[in-house]
Structure formats: C-alpha cells, structure tokens
PDB file of C-alpha atoms in Angstrom:
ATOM      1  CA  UNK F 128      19.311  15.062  -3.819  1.00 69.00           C
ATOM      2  CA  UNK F 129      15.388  13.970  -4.342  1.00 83.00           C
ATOM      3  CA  UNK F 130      15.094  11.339  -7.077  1.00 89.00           C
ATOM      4  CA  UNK F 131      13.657  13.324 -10.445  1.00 93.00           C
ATOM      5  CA  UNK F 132       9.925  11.523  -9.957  1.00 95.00           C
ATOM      6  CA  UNK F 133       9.583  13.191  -6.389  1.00 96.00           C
ATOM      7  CA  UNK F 134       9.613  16.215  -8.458  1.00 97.00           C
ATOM      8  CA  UNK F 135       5.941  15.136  -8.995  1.00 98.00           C
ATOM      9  CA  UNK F 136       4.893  16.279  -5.070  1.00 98.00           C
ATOM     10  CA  UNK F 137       4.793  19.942  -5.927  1.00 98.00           C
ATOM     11  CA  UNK F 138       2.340  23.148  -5.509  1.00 98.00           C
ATOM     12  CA  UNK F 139      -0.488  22.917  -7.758  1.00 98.00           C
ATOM     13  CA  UNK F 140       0.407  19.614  -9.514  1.00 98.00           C
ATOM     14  CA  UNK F 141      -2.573  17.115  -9.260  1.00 98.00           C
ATOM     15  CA  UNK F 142      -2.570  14.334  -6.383  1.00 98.00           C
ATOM     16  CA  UNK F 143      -5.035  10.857  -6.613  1.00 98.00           C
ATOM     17  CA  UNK F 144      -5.702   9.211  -3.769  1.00 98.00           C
ATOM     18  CA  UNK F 145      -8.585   5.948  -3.534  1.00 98.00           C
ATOM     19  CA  UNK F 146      -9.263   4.841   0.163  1.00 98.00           C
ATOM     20  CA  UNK F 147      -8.615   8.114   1.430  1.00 98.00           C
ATOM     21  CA  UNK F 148     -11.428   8.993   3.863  1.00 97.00           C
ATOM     22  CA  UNK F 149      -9.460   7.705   6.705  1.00 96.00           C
ATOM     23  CA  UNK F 150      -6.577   5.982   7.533  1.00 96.00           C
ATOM     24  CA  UNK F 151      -2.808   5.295   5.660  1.00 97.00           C
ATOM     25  CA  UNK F 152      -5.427   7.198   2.623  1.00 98.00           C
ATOM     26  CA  UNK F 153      -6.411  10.440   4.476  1.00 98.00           C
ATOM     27  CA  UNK F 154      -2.843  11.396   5.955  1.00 98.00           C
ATOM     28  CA  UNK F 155      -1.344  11.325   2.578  1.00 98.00           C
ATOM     29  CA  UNK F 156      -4.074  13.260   1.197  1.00 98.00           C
ATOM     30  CA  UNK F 157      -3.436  15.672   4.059  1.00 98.00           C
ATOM     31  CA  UNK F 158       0.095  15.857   3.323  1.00 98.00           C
ATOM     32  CA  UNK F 159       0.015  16.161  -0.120  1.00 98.00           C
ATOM     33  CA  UNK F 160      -2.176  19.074   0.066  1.00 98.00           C
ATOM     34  CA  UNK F 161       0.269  20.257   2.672  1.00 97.00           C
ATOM     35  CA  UNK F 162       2.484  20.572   0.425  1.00 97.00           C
ATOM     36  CA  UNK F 163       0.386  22.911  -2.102  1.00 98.00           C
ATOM     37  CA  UNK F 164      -1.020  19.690  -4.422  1.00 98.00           C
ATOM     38  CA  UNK F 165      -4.387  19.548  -5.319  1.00 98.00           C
ATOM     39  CA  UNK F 166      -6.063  16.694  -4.146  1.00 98.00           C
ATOM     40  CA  UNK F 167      -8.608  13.927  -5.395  1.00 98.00           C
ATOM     41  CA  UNK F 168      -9.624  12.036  -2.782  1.00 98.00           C
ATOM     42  CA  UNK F 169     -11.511   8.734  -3.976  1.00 98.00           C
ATOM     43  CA  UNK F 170     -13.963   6.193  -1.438  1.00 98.00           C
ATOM     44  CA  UNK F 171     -16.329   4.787  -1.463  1.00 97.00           C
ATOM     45  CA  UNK F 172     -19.633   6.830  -1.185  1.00 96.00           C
ATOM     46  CA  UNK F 173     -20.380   8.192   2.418  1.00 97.00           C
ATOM     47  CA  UNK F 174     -20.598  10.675   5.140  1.00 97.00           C
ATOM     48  CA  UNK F 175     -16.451   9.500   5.988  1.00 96.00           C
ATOM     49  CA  UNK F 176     -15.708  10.716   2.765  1.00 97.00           C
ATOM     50  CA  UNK F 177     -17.769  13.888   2.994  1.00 97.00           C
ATOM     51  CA  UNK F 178     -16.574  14.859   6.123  1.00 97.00           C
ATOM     52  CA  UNK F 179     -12.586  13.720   4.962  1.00 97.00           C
ATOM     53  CA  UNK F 180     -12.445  16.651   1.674  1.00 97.00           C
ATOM     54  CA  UNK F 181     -14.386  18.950   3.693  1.00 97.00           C
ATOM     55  CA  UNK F 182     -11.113  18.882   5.890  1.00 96.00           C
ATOM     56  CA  UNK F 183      -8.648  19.754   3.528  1.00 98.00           C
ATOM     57  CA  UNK F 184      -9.010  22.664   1.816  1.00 96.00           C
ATOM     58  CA  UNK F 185      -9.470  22.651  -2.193  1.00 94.00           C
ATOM     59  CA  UNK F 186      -9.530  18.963  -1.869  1.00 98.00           C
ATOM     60  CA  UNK F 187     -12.248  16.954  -4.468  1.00 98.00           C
ATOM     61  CA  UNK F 188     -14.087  13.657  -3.724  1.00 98.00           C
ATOM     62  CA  UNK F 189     -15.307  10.852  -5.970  1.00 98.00           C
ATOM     63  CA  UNK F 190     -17.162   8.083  -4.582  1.00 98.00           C
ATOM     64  CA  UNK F 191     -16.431   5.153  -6.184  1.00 98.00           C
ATOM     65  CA  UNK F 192     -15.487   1.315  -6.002  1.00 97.00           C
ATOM     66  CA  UNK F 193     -11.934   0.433  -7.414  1.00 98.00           C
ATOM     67  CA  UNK F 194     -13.146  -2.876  -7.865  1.00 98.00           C
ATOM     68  CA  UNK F 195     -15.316  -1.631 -10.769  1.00 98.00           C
ATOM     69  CA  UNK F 196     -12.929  -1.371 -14.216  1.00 98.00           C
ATOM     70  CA  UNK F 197     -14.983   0.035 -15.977  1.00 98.00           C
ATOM     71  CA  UNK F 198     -16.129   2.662 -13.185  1.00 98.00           C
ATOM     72  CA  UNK F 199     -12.623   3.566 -12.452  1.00 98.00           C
ATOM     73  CA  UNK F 200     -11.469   3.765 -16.074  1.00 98.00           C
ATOM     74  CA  UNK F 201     -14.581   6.134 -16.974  1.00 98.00           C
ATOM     75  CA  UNK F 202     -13.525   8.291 -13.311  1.00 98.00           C
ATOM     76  CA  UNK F 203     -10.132   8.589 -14.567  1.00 98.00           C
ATOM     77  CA  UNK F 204     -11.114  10.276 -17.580  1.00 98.00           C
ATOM     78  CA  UNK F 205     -13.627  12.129 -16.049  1.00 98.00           C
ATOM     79  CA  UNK F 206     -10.482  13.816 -13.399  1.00 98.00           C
ATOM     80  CA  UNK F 207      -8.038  14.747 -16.447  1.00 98.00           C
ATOM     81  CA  UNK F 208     -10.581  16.444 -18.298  1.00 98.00           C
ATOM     82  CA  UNK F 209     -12.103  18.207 -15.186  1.00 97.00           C
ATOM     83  CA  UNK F 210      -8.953  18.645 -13.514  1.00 98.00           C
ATOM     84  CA  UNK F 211      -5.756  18.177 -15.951  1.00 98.00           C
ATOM     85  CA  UNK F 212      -3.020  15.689 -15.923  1.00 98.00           C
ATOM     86  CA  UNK F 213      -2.165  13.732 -12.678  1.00 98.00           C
ATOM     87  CA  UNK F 214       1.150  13.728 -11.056  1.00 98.00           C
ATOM     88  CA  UNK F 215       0.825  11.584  -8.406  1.00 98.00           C
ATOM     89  CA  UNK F 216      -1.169   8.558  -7.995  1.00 98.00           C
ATOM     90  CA  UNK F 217      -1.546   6.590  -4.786  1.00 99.00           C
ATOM     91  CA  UNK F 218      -3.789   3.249  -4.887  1.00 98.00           C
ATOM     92  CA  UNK F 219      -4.481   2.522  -1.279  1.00 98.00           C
ATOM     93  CA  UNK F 220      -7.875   1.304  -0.657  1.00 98.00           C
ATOM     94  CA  UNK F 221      -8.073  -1.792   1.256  1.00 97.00           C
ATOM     95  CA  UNK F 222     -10.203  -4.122   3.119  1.00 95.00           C
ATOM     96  CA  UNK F 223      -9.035  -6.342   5.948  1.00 91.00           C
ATOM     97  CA  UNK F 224     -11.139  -9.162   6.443  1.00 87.00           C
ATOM     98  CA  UNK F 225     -11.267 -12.020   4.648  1.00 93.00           C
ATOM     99  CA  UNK F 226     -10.770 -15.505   6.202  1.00 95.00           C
ATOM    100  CA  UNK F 227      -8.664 -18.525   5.117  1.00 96.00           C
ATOM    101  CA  UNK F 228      -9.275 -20.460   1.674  1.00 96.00           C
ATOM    102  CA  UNK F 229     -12.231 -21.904   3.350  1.00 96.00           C
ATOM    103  CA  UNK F 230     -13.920 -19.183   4.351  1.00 96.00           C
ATOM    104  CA  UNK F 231     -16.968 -17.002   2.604  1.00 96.00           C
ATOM    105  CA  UNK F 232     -16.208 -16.882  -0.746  1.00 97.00           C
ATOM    106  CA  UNK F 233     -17.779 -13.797  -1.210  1.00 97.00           C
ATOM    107  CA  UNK F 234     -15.381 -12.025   1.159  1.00 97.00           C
ATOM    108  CA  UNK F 235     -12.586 -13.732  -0.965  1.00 98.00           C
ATOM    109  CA  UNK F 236     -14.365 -11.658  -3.976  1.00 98.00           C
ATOM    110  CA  UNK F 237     -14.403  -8.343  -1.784  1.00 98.00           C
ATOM    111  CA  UNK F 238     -10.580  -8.846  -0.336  1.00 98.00           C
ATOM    112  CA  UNK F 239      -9.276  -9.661  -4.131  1.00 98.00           C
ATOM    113  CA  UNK F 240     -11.638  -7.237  -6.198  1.00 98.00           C
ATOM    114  CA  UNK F 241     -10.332  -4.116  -3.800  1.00 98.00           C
ATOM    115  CA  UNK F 242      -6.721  -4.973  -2.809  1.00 98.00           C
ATOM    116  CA  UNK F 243      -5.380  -6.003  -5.502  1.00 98.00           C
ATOM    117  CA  UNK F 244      -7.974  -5.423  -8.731  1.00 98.00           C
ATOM    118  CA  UNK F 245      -8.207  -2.136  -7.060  1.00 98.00           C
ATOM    119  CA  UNK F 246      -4.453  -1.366  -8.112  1.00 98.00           C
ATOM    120  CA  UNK F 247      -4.633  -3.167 -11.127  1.00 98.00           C
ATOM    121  CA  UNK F 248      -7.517  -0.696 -12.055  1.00 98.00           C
ATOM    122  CA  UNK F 249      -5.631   2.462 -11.137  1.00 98.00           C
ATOM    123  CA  UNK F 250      -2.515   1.444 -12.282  1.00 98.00           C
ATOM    124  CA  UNK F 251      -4.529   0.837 -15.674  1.00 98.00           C
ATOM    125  CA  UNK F 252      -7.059   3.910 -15.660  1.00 98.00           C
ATOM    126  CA  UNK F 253      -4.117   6.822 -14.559  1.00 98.00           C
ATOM    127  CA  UNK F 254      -0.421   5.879 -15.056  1.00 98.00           C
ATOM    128  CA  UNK F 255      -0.932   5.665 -19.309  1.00 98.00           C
ATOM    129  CA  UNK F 256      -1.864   9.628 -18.949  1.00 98.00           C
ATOM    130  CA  UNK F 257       0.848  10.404 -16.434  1.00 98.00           C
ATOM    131  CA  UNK F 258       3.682   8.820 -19.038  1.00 98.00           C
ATOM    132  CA  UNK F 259       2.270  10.610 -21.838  1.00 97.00           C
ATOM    133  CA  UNK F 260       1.860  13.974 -19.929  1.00 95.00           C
ATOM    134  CA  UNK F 261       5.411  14.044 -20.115  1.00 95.00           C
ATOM    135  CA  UNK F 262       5.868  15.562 -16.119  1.00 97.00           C
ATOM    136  CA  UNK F 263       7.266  13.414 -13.448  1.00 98.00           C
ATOM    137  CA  UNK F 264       5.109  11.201 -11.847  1.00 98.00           C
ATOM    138  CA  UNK F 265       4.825   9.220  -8.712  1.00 98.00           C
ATOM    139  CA  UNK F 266       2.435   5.967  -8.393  1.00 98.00           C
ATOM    140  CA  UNK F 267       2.692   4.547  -5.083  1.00 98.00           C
ATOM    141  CA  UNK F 268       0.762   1.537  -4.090  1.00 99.00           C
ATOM    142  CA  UNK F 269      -0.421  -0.105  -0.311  1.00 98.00           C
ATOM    143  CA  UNK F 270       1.128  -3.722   0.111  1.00 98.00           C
ATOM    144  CA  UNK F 271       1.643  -5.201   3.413  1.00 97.00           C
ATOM    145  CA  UNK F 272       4.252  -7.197   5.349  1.00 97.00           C
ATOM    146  CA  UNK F 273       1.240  -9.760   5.428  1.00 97.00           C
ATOM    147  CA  UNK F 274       2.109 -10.024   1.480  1.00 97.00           C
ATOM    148  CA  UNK F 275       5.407 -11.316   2.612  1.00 98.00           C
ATOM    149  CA  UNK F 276       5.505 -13.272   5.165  1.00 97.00           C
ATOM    150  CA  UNK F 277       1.700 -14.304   5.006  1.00 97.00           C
ATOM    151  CA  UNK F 278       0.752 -15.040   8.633  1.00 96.00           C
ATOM    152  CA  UNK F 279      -1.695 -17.909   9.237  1.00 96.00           C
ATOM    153  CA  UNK F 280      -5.488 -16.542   9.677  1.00 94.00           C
ATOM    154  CA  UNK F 281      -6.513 -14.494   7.012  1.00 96.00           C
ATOM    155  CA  UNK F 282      -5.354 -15.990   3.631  1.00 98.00           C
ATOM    156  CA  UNK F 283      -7.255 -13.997   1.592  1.00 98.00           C
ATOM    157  CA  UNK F 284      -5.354 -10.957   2.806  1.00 98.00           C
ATOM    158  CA  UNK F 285      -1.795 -12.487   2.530  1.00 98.00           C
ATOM    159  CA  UNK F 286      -2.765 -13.305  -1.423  1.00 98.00           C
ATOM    160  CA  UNK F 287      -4.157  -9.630  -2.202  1.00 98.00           C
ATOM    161  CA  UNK F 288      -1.344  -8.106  -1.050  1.00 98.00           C
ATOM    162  CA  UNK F 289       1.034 -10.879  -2.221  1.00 98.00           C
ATOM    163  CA  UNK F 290      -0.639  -9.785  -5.363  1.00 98.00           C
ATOM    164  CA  UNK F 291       0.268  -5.706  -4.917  1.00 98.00           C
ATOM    165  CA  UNK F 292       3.915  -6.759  -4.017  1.00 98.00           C
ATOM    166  CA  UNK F 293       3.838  -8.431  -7.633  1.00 98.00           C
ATOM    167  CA  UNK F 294       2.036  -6.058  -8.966  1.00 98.00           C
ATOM    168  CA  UNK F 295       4.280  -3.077  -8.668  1.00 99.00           C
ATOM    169  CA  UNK F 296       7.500  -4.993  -8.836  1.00 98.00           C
ATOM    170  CA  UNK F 297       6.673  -5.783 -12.612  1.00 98.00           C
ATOM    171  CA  UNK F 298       5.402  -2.061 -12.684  1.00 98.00           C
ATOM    172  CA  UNK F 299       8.533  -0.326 -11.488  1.00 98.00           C
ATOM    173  CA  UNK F 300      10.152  -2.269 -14.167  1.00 98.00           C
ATOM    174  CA  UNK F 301       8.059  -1.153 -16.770  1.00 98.00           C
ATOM    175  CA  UNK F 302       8.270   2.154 -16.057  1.00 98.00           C
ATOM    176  CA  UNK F 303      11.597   2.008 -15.758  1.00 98.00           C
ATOM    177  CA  UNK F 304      11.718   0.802 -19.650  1.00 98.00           C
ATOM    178  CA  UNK F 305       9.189   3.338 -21.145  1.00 97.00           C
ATOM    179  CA  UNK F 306      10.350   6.898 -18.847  1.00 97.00           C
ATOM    180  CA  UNK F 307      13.480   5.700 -16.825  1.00 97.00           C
ATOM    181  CA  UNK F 308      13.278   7.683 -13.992  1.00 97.00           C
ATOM    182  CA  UNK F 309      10.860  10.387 -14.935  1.00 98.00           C
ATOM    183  CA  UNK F 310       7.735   7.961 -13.402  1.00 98.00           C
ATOM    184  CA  UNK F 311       8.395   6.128 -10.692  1.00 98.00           C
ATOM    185  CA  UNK F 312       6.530   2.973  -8.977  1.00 98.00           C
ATOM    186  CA  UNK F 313       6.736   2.608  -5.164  1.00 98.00           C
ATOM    187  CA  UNK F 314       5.383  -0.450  -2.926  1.00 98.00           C
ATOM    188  CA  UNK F 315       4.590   0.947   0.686  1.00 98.00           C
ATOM    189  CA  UNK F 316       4.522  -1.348   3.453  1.00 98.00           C
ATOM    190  CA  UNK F 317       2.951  -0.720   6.801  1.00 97.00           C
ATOM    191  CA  UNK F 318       3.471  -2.353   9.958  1.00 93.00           C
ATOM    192  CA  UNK F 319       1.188  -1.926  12.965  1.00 92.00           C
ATOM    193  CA  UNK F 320      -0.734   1.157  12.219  1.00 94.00           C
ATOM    194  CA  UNK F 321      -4.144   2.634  13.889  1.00 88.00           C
ATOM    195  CA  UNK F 322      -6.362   2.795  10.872  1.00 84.00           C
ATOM    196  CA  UNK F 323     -10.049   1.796  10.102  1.00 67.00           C
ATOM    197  CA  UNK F 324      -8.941  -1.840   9.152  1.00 55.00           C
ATOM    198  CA  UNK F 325      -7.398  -2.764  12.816  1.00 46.00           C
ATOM    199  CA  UNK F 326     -11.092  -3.434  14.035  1.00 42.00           C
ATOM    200  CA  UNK F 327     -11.268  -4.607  17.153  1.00 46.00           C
ATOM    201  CA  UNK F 328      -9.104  -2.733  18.636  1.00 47.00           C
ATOM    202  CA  UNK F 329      -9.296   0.145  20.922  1.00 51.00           C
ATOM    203  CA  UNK F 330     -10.491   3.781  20.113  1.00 68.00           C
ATOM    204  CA  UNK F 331      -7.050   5.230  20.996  1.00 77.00           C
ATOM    205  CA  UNK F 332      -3.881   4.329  19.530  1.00 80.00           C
ATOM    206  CA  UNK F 333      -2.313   1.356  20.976  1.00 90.00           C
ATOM    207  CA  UNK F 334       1.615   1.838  22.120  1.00 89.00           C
ATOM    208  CA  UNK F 335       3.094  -0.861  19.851  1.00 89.00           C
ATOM    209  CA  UNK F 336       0.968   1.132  16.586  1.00 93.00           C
ATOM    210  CA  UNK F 337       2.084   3.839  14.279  1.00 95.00           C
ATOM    211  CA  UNK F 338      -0.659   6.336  13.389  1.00 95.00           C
ATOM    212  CA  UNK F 339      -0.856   6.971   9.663  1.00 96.00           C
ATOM    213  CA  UNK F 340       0.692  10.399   9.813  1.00 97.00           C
ATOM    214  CA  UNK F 341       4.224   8.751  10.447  1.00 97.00           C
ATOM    215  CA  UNK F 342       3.738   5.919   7.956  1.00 98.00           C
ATOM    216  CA  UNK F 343       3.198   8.689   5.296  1.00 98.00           C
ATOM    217  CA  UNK F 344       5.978  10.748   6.641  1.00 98.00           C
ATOM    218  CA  UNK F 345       8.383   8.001   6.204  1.00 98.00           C
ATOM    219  CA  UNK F 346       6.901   6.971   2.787  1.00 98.00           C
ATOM    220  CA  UNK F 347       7.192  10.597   1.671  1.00 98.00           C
ATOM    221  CA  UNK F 348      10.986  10.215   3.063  1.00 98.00           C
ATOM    222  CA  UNK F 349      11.898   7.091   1.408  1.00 98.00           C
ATOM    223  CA  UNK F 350      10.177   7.834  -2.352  1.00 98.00           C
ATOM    224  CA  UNK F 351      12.514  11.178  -2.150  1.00 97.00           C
ATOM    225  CA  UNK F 352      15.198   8.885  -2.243  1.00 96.00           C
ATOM    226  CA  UNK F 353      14.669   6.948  -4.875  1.00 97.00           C
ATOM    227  CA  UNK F 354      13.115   4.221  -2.568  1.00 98.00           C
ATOM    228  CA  UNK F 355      11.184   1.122  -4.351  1.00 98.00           C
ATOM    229  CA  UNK F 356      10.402  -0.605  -1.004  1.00 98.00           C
ATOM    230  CA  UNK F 357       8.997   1.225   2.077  1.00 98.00           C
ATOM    231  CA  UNK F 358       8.949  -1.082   4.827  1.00 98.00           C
ATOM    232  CA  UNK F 359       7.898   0.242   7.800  1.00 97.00           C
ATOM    233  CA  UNK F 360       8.906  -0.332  11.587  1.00 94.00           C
ATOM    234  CA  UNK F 361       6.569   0.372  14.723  1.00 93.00           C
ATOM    235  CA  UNK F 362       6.488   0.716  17.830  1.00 91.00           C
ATOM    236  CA  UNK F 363       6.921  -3.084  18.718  1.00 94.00           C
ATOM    237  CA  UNK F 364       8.800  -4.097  15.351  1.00 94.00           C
ATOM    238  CA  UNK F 365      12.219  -2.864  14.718  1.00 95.00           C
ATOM    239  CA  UNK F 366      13.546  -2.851  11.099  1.00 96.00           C
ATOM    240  CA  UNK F 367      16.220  -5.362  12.048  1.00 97.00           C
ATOM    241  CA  UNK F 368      13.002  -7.610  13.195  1.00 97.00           C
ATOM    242  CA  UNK F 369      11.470  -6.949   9.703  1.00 97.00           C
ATOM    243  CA  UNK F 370      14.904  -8.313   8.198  1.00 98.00           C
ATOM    244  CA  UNK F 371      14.932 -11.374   9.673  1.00 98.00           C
ATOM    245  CA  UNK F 372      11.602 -12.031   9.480  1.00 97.00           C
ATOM    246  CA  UNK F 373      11.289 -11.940   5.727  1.00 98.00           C
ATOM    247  CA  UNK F 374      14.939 -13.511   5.250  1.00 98.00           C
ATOM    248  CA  UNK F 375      13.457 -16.719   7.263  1.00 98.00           C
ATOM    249  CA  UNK F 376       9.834 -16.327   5.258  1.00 98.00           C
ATOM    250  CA  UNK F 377      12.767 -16.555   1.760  1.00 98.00           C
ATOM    251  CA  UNK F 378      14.817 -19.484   3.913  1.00 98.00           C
ATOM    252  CA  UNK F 379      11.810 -21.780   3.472  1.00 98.00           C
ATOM    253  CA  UNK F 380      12.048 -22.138  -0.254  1.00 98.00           C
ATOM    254  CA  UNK F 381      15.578 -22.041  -0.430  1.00 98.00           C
ATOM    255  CA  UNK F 382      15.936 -24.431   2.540  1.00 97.00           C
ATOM    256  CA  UNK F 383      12.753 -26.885   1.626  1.00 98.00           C
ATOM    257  CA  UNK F 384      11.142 -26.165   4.768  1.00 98.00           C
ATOM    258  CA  UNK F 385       7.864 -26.752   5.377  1.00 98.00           C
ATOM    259  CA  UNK F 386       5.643 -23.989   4.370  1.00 98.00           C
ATOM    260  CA  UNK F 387       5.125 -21.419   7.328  1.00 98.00           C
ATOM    261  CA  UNK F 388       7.664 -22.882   9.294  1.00 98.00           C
ATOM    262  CA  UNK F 389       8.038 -19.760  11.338  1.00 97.00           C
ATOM    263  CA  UNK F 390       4.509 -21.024  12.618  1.00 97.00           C
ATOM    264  CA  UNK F 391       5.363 -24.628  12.863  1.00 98.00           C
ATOM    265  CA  UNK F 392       5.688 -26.560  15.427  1.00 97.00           C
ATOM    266  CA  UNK F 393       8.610 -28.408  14.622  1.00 97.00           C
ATOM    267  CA  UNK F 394      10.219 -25.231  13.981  1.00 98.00           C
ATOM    268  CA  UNK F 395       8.849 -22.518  15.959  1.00 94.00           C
ATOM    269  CA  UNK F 396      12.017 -22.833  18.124  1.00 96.00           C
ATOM    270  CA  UNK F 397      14.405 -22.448  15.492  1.00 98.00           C
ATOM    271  CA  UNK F 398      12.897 -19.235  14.368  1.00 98.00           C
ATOM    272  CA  UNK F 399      12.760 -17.893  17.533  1.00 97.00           C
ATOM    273  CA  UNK F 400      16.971 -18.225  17.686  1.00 97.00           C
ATOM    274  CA  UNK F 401      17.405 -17.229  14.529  1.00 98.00           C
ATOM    275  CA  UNK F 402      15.684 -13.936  15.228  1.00 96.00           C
ATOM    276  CA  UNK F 403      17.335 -13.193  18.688  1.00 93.00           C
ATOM    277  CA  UNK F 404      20.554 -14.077  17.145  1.00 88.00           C
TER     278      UNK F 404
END
C-alpha cells in the first residue's frame, strides 16, 4: 500500500519542479506529467528551458533564480493564483562547481545561494499553501551522497548539500507535527548520474552512470513507500558500497578519527578492508 502523501502524484493535481530543463529536474517533470499532473517547470531563463516545456505537453515554465527570496516567494504566489494549489513540490536546482574553502568566493555565493537557499526558498514560498490546502502533498528535495560523506575537492558542494540533508531532516519532522502523514518531506540522493552538472565528461552516458530517468523511477518507487531517504546505487556503486561508506564517514566521530580518514593516508588502508569485508 502507497503511503497517503503519494496520493499527491495524481491526474490533474499540480506538480513544481525548479532546475528542471534538464537533468535529475526534467525526467521528473516528464514523469509526473506521465502520470496526468500538470506541470510547472522552473529554470533559469533560456532556450534549455524553452525547448524542455515545449516537450511535455500542457507543461508551464517560469524562469527564475531560487536564490532570489523574494523572487521565488512573489512566483509562488503568482502559480496558486494562476494555477491552484500545489501538490507536489520538488526543489532540485543545483550547481556543481564550487572549489574548496579557498577558492572564489563568489562561486561559494553561487553553490550556497542555489543548493541550499534554493530549498530553503521553496520549502518557504510553497509547502505553507500545500498544508493549508488540506490535499496530500509531496515535497521532495535534491541532496547528494557528497552531503554525506563530503569527498575532498569541492567543499563548497559537500556544505550545500550537507545543508539540504539538514534541511529536510528538520522538515520531515515538522511536517510530521503539523499534518502527520498527509505532507510528506523526502531527501533524494543520487549517485553517478549523466546530467548537465557532470561536465567534463563525455556526450554519451558513461557505463558506471545512471541516466536521470532511473534515478526518478526509483525516487518515485521509494516516496510510494513511505521512504524519507532515497539513496541511490549505479552502475559502479552497489547499495551495500553506499552502507559502508557512510557507516565509516559516521565511524570518524564516533571513533575520533581524523577527519576524512577514508582519504587519509594513515588510514586509507583500513578503509579499504573495512569495505571489502
């Protein structure tokens, strides 16, 4: 039996998407529509955003920055009236770059103000209109398993999406409070997957990568369970891999070891057993 919030992903019931011209963003939007939701598909201004609603039939765009409060808040507003309550709301615009806690601080502002003030603003702007619509509702929200472990080389990253994890932990819980299981809060977390962030790499899908299409088939999976976290494998990353890896990322509080010890020197061997144990 679906959880009562997945009850929200049904024909004609309202869908909000930000960062969905491409990527993790445009297969839900696809799917979501799919399934006979109307969708609002918010990006940043652009001929990728154009060209993403004219695929989906029915499908509205608003270009727009979710690191701008007050232009999300006045956007939010602007979709009820024009469009009526919203049922499902999925913050998952992201940038990738970012750099260490030396680096530009300007791309600092960028990474921060769009992964995680980005959620902050749609949790803020939407979810007080889908609790007092009184329908089920849905908000799920983009982490990363960068936000967990935090791999050395792009700090900024590992903090906004440390940020989301924290985010809609303390969200679930508050919806949990105010409409128990009527509006739900989910934290989805990719692993490798072909999107417009993995830069760099080549045009066609690399073997080890997920495209988006099965990330958001196995999100859409897990929330009609009743799912809070959404972790998901690849095609060079088991789920038993995943385990162990955050476990040992835990083990360094709770054993006083340095910090990123999976990455140090003195203990690079010792994670390597402990994850082909």
């Amino acid at each position: 039996m679906s959880a009562p919030s997945f009850a929200a992903i049904a024909p004609g019931n309202l869908a909000v998407v930000t960062g969905a011209a491409s990527g993790i963003g445009l297969a839900a939007a696809q799917a979501f529509a799919a399934g006979g939701m109307r969708v609002a598909m918010l990006d940043r201004a652009g001929e990728t955003l154009d060209n993403a609603t004219a695929s989906i039939d029915g499908a509205v765009a608003f270009a727009t920055d979710v690191a701008d409060r007050s232009a999300i808040a006045d956007l939010a507003r602007t979709i009820v009236e024009r469009h009526g309550p919203v049922s499902v709301l999925m913050n998952n615009a992201g940038v990738g770059s970012g750099g260490d806690v030396f680096a530009d601080p300007a791309a600092w502002d960028e990474v921060i103000g769009v992964n995680l003030m980005g959620v902050v603003h749609g949790v803020q702007a939407f979810v007080p209109e889908m609790l007092g619509h009184g329908g089920p509702g849905l908000v799920i929200n983009t982490g990363s398993k960068q936000g967990i472990t935090h791999p050395p080389g792009n700090t900024a990253y590992n903090v906004s999406k440390a940020g989301v994890k924290a985010l809609t932990e303390g969200l679930a819980h508050s919806l949990r409070e105010r409409a128990g299981d009527r509006v739900t809060a989910h934290l989805l977390i990719p692993g490798f997957t072909h999107t417009g962030m993995t830069r760099g790499r080549p045009v066609e899908r690399p073997a080890g990568a997920w495209s988006p299409e099965q990330v958001v088939d196995l999100m859409l999976e897990r929330v009609a369970r009743g799912d809070f976290y959404i972790v998901c494998p690849d095609n060079e990353t088991t789920p038993e891999q995943d385990a162990k890896r955050i476990a040992w990322a835990a083990g360094d509080i709770i054993e006083n070891r340095p910090a990123l010890s999976r990455w140090h020197p003195a203990w690079k061997e010792q994670f390597a057993a402990f994850l082909n144990d």
